[in-house]
Short mmCIF file of C-alpha atoms in Angstrom, two decimals:
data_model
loop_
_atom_site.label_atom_id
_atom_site.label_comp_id
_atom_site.label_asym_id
_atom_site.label_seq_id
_atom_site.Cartn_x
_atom_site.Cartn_y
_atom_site.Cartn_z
CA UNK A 28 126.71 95.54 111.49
CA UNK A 29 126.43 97.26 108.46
CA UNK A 30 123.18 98.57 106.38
CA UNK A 31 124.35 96.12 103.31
CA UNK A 32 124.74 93.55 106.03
CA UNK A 33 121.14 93.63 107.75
CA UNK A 34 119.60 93.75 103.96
CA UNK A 35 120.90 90.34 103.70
CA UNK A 36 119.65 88.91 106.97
CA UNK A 37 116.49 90.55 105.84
CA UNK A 38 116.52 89.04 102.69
CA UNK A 39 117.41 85.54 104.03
CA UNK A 40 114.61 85.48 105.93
CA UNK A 41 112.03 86.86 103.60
CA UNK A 42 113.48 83.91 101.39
CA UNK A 43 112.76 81.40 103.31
CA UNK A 44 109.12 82.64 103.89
CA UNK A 45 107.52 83.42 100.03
CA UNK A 46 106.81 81.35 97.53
CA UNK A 47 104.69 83.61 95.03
CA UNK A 48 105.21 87.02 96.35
CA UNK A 49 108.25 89.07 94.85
CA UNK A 50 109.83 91.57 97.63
CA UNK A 51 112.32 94.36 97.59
CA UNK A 52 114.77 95.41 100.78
CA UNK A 53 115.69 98.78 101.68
CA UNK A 54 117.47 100.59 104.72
CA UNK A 55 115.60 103.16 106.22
CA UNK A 56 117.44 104.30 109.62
CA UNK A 57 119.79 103.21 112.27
CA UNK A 58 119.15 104.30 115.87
CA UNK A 59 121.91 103.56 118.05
CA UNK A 60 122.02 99.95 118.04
CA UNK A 61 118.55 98.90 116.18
CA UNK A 62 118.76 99.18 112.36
CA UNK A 63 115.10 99.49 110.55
CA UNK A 64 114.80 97.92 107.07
CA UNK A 65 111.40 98.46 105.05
CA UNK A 66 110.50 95.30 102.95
CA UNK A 67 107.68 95.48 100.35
CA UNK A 68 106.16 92.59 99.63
CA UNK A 69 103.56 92.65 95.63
CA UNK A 70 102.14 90.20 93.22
CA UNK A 71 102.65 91.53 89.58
CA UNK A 72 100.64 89.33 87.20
CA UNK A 73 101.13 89.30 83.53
CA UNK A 74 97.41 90.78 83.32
CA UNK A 75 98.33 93.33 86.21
CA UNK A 76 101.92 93.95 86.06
CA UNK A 77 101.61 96.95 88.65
CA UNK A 78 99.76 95.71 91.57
CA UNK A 79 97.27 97.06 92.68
CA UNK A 80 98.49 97.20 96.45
CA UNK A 81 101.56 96.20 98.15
CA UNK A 82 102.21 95.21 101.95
CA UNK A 83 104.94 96.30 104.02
CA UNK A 84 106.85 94.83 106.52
CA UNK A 85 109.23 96.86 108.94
CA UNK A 86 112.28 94.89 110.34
CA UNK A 87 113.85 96.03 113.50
CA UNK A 88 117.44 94.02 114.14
CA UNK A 89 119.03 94.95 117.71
CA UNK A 90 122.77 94.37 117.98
CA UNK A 91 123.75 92.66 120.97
CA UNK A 92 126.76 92.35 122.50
CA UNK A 93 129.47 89.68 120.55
CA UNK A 94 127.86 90.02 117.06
CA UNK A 95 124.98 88.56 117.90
CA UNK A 96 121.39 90.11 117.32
CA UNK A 97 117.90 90.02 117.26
CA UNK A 98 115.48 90.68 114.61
CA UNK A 99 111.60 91.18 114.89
CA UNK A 100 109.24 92.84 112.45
CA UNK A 101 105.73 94.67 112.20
CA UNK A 102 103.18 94.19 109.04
CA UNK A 103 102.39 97.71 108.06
CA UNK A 104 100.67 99.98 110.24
CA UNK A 105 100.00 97.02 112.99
CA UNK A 106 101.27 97.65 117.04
CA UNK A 107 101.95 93.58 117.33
CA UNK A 108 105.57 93.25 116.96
CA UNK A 109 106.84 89.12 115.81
CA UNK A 110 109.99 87.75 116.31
CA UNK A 111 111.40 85.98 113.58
CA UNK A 112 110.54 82.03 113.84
CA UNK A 113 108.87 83.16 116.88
CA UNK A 114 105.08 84.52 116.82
CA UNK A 115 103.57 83.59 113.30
CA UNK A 116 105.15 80.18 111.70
CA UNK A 117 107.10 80.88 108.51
CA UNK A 118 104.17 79.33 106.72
CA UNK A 119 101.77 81.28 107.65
CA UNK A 120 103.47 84.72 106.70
CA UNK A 121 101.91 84.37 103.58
CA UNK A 122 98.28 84.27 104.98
CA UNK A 123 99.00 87.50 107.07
CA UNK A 124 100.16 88.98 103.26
CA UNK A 125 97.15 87.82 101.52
CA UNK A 126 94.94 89.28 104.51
CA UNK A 127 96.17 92.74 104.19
CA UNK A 128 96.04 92.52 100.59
CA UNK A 129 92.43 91.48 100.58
CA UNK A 130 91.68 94.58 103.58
CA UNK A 131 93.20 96.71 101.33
CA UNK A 132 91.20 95.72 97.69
CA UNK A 133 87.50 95.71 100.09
CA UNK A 134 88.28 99.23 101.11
CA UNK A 135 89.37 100.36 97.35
CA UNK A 136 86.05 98.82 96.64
CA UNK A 137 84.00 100.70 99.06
CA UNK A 138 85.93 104.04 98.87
CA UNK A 139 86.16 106.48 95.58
CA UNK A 140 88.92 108.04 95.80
CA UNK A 141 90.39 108.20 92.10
CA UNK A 142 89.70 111.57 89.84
CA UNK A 143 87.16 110.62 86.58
CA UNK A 144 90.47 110.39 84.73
CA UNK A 145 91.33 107.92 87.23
CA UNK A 146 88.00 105.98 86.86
CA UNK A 147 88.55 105.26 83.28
CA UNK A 148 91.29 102.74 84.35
CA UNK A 149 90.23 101.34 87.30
CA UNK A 150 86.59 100.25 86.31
CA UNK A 151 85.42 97.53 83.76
CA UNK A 152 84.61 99.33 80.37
CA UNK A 153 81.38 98.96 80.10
CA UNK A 154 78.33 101.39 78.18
CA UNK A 155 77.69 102.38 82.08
CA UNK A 156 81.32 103.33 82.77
CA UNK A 157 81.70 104.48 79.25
CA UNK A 158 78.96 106.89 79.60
CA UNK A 159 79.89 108.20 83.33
CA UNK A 160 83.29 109.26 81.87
CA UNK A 161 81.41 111.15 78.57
CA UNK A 162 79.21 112.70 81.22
CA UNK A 163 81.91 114.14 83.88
CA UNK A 164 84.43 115.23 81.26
CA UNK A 165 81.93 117.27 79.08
CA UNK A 166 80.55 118.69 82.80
CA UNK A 167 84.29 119.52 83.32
CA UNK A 168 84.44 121.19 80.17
CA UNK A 169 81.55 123.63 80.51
CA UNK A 170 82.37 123.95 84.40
CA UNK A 171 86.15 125.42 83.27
CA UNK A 172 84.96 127.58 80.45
CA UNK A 173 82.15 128.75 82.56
CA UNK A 174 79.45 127.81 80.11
CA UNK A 175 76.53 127.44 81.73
CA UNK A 176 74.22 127.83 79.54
CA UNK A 177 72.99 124.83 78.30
CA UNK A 178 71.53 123.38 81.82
CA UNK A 179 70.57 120.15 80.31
CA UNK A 180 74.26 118.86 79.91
CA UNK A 181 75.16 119.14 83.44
CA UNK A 182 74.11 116.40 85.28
CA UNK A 183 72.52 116.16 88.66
CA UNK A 184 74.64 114.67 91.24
CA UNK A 185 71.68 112.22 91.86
CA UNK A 186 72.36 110.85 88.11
CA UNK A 187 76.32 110.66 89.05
CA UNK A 188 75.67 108.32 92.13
CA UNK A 189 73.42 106.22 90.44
CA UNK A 190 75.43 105.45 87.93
CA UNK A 191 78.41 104.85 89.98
CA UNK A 192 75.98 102.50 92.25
CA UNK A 193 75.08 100.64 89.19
CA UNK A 194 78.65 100.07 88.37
CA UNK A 195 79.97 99.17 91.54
CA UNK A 196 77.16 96.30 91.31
CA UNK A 197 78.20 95.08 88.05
#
């Protein structure tokens, strides 16, 4: 079997499982007689057209003797392998999708992890938000040009969390 080949097998199975998911097929390896195939699976709206996670699925199809095979597949960074129209019924593949999607948004909600740039896109514009951003670039400013001497315009880190508490609540 070829690479081309096993995207299409991929792809024909993926088809038969999503109804408002798009996905995209690539070939990542072939080891001996197992080719791997990563398949990324996103929901673009017209208000988000980049998502704001995707989920991946890792397909494994052994080649067995008389061009036959066998194809199983892993969601992300989870050990339980699934056989195709084996382990998880085609209609619930979705459900698995919208759990890892909704893992992944909880966690962006409880971690930080984007620069103050960063924050200006990802938070509702509000006053709050509006003034956080004011705050940290001006503290950025003085912080690079290593003025220091007007203390009242850096703020304490205690003012910083609250804020961000307040507009994590919102």
């Amino acid at each position: 079997m070829n690479p081309e080949e096993g995207i299409n097998l991929v792809n024909e199975v993926v088809g038969k499982w999503r109804t408002k998911y798009i996905s995209t097929t690539k070939f990542l390896e072939r080891n001996f007689n197992t080719l791997t195939y990563e398949t990324e699976f996103s929901l673009p709206t017209s208000k988000r057209p980049i998502p704001e996670a995707t989920v991946k699925l890792y397909f494994y199809i052994h080649e067995l003797p008389g061009d036959k095979y066998a194809m199983e597949y892993v969601f992300e960074t989870e050990s339980l392998k699934h056989r195709v129209d084996h382990t998880i019924r085609p209609t619930q593949i979705e459900v698995w999708i919208d759990r890892i999607l909704e893992n992944k948004r909880t966690i962006k909600q409880l971690m930080n992890l984007g620069t103050t740039f960063e924050s200006t896109r990802l938070l509702t514009h509000t006053k709050d938000s509006h003034d956080l951003h004011q705050r940290s670039v001006i503290n950025e400013i003085d912080i690079s040009r290593g003025d220091f001497s007007d203390e009242s315009k850096l703020f304490e880190k205690e003012e910083v969390v609250q804020l961000e508490q307040k507009l994590l609540q919102a």
